[in-house]
Amino acid sequence: SKNLSKSMAKAFMLKLRARASARSGIHCHEFAWIKGTLSTLLLEDFVGASFGAMFFALTQEVWDISARLQLWSIAVLTLLSFSLGFILIYLSRRRLQISVKLEHKASLRALEIYLVSLATALMFVLVLQTAHTPILIFKQAVLIALPAIISAATADLLFF
């Protein structure tokens, strides 16, 4: 009981600090890679991307569509995925702060979330063994990364 109230008080103080930080525009944990170590932010990105990828990695339609994708389709899907991630992150940051550096920060964060989403999608394809050639593995990962980045960017909005 005493430990529970101490941990609740500690959590409340952390929440207050996070709110004050959000109001001031200072975000210590804006990027997972700044300190060169794994951070909880990277884990949050992975959980968000996994939630988006897991439902699509198991469908026959995704396997069929990815087998028919042309190179230009892969490029467009990559651009679309990154753009959607950027837009979601930019709009979620814009509601808290308006800054000259906002586009730069949102671009870096979108790149980070896209790479985590692509790696997560690739992990699902490899673990579930839904493709057997390197090009088909890559095609499936790019296709699954689209819902994964939307989910990861939404998780970023919730945790930001």
CSV table of C-alpha atoms in Angstrom, one decimal:
chain,number,residue,atom,x,y,z
A,1,SER,CA,0.0,0.0,0.0
A,2,LYS,CA,2.8,2.4,0.9
A,3,ASN,CA,4.9,1.4,-2.1
A,4,LEU,CA,1.8,1.8,-4.3
A,5,SER,CA,1.2,5.3,-3.1
A,6,LYS,CA,4.9,6.2,-3.6
A,7,SER,CA,4.9,4.8,-7.2
A,8,MET,CA,1.6,6.7,-7.9
A,9,ALA,CA,3.2,9.9,-6.6
A,10,LYS,CA,6.3,9.4,-8.7
A,11,ALA,CA,4.2,8.7,-11.8
A,12,PHE,CA,2.1,11.8,-11.2
A,13,MET,CA,5.3,13.9,-10.9
A,14,LEU,CA,6.6,12.5,-14.2
A,15,LYS,CA,3.3,13.3,-15.9
A,16,LEU,CA,3.5,16.9,-14.6
A,17,ARG,CA,7.0,17.2,-15.9
A,18,ALA,CA,6.0,15.8,-19.3
A,19,ARG,CA,3.1,18.3,-19.5
A,20,ALA,CA,5.4,21.2,-18.6
A,21,SER,CA,7.9,20.0,-21.2
A,22,ALA,CA,5.2,19.8,-23.8
A,23,ARG,CA,4.0,23.4,-23.1
A,24,SER,CA,7.6,24.7,-23.3
A,25,GLY,CA,8.3,23.0,-26.6
A,26,ILE,CA,11.3,21.1,-25.1
A,27,HIS,CA,11.2,17.4,-25.9
A,28,CYS,CA,14.2,15.5,-24.6
A,29,HIS,CA,13.1,12.2,-26.2
A,30,GLU,CA,12.1,13.5,-29.6
A,31,PHE,CA,14.3,11.0,-31.4
A,32,ALA,CA,15.3,7.5,-30.4
A,33,TRP,CA,18.8,7.7,-32.0
A,34,ILE,CA,20.1,11.0,-30.6
A,35,LYS,CA,22.0,9.4,-27.7
A,36,GLY,CA,23.0,6.4,-29.8
A,37,THR,CA,21.2,3.9,-27.5
A,38,LEU,CA,18.0,2.1,-27.5
A,39,SER,CA,15.3,4.1,-25.9
A,40,THR,CA,11.7,3.6,-24.9
A,41,LEU,CA,10.7,5.7,-27.9
A,42,LEU,CA,12.2,3.1,-30.2
A,43,LEU,CA,10.2,0.4,-28.4
A,44,GLU,CA,7.0,2.4,-28.7
A,45,ASP,CA,7.7,2.7,-32.4
A,46,PHE,CA,8.2,-1.0,-32.7
A,47,VAL,CA,5.0,-1.8,-30.8
A,48,GLY,CA,3.0,0.7,-33.0
A,49,ALA,CA,4.5,-0.8,-36.2
A,50,SER,CA,3.9,-4.3,-35.0
A,51,PHE,CA,0.2,-3.6,-34.4
A,52,GLY,CA,-0.1,-2.3,-37.9
A,53,ALA,CA,1.9,-5.1,-39.5
A,54,MET,CA,0.6,-8.1,-37.8
A,55,PHE,CA,-2.8,-8.1,-39.4
A,56,PHE,CA,-1.5,-7.6,-42.9
A,57,ALA,CA,1.4,-10.1,-42.8
A,58,LEU,CA,-0.9,-13.0,-42.6
A,59,THR,CA,-3.2,-12.3,-45.5
A,60,GLN,CA,-3.1,-14.1,-48.9
A,61,GLU,CA,-4.1,-10.8,-50.6
A,62,VAL,CA,-1.0,-9.1,-49.5
A,63,TRP,CA,1.1,-12.0,-50.7
A,64,ASP,CA,-0.6,-11.9,-54.1
A,65,ILE,CA,-0.4,-8.2,-54.5
A,66,SER,CA,3.3,-8.1,-53.5
A,67,ALA,CA,4.1,-10.8,-56.0
A,68,ARG,CA,2.7,-8.6,-58.8
A,69,LEU,CA,4.3,-5.3,-57.8
A,70,GLN,CA,6.5,-3.5,-60.3
A,71,LEU,CA,9.6,-1.5,-59.3
A,72,TRP,CA,7.7,1.8,-59.8
A,73,SER,CA,5.0,0.5,-57.5
A,74,ILE,CA,7.5,-0.2,-54.8
A,75,ALA,CA,8.9,3.3,-55.2
A,76,VAL,CA,5.5,4.9,-55.0
A,77,LEU,CA,4.5,2.8,-51.9
A,78,THR,CA,7.7,3.8,-50.2
A,79,LEU,CA,7.1,7.5,-50.9
A,80,LEU,CA,3.4,7.2,-49.9
A,81,SER,CA,4.3,5.4,-46.6
A,82,PHE,CA,7.0,8.0,-45.7
A,83,SER,CA,4.6,10.9,-46.7
A,84,LEU,CA,1.8,9.6,-44.6
A,85,GLY,CA,4.1,9.1,-41.7
A,86,PHE,CA,5.5,12.7,-42.1
A,87,ILE,CA,2.0,14.2,-42.4
A,88,LEU,CA,0.7,12.4,-39.3
A,89,ILE,CA,3.8,13.4,-37.2
A,90,TYR,CA,3.8,17.0,-38.5
A,91,LEU,CA,0.2,17.5,-37.7
A,92,SER,CA,0.5,16.0,-34.2
A,93,ARG,CA,3.5,18.2,-33.5
A,94,ARG,CA,1.9,21.3,-34.9
A,95,ARG,CA,-0.9,21.2,-32.5
A,96,LEU,CA,1.5,21.6,-29.6
A,97,GLN,CA,4.1,24.0,-31.0
A,98,ILE,CA,4.7,26.1,-34.1
A,99,SER,CA,8.4,26.3,-34.9
A,100,VAL,CA,10.7,27.0,-37.8
A,101,LYS,CA,12.4,23.7,-37.1
A,102,LEU,CA,9.2,21.7,-37.1
A,103,GLU,CA,9.5,20.4,-40.7
A,104,HIS,CA,13.0,19.3,-40.1
A,105,LYS,CA,12.1,17.5,-36.8
A,106,ALA,CA,9.1,15.9,-38.3
A,107,SER,CA,11.1,14.7,-41.3
A,108,LEU,CA,13.7,13.1,-39.1
A,109,ARG,CA,11.1,11.5,-36.9
A,110,ALA,CA,9.1,10.3,-39.9
A,111,LEU,CA,12.3,8.7,-41.3
A,112,GLU,CA,13.0,7.0,-38.0
A,113,ILE,CA,9.4,5.7,-37.8
A,114,TYR,CA,9.6,4.5,-41.4
A,115,LEU,CA,12.8,2.6,-40.9
A,116,VAL,CA,11.4,1.0,-37.7
A,117,SER,CA,8.2,0.1,-39.5
A,118,LEU,CA,10.1,-1.4,-42.5
A,119,ALA,CA,12.3,-3.4,-40.2
A,120,THR,CA,9.3,-4.6,-38.3
A,121,ALA,CA,7.5,-5.6,-41.5
A,122,LEU,CA,10.6,-7.4,-42.7
A,123,MET,CA,10.8,-9.2,-39.4
A,124,PHE,CA,7.2,-10.4,-39.8
A,125,VAL,CA,7.8,-11.6,-43.3
A,126,LEU,CA,11.0,-13.5,-42.3
A,127,VAL,CA,9.6,-15.1,-39.2
A,128,LEU,CA,6.4,-16.2,-40.8
A,129,GLN,CA,8.2,-17.3,-44.0
A,130,THR,CA,5.6,-15.9,-46.3
A,131,ALA,CA,8.1,-15.3,-49.1
A,132,HIS,CA,11.0,-17.3,-50.3
A,133,THR,CA,13.0,-15.1,-52.6
A,134,PRO,CA,14.9,-11.9,-51.6
A,135,ILE,CA,12.9,-9.7,-54.0
A,136,LEU,CA,9.5,-11.1,-52.8
A,137,ILE,CA,10.6,-10.7,-49.2
A,138,PHE,CA,11.4,-7.0,-49.9
A,139,LYS,CA,8.2,-6.4,-51.8
A,140,GLN,CA,6.1,-7.9,-49.0
A,141,ALA,CA,8.0,-5.8,-46.4
A,142,VAL,CA,7.4,-2.6,-48.4
A,143,LEU,CA,3.7,-3.3,-48.7
A,144,ILE,CA,3.2,-4.2,-45.1
A,145,ALA,CA,5.2,-1.1,-44.0
A,146,LEU,CA,2.4,1.1,-45.2
A,147,PRO,CA,-0.1,0.1,-42.5
A,148,ALA,CA,2.8,-0.3,-40.1
A,149,ILE,CA,3.9,3.3,-40.4
A,150,ILE,CA,0.4,4.6,-40.0
A,151,SER,CA,0.0,2.6,-36.8
A,152,ALA,CA,3.5,3.6,-35.6
A,153,ALA,CA,2.8,7.3,-36.3
A,154,THR,CA,-0.5,7.0,-34.4
A,155,ALA,CA,1.3,5.4,-31.5
A,156,ASP,CA,3.8,8.3,-31.6
A,157,LEU,CA,0.8,10.7,-31.4
A,158,LEU,CA,-0.5,8.9,-28.3
A,159,PHE,CA,2.9,8.7,-26.5
A,160,PHE,CA,4.1,12.2,-27.5
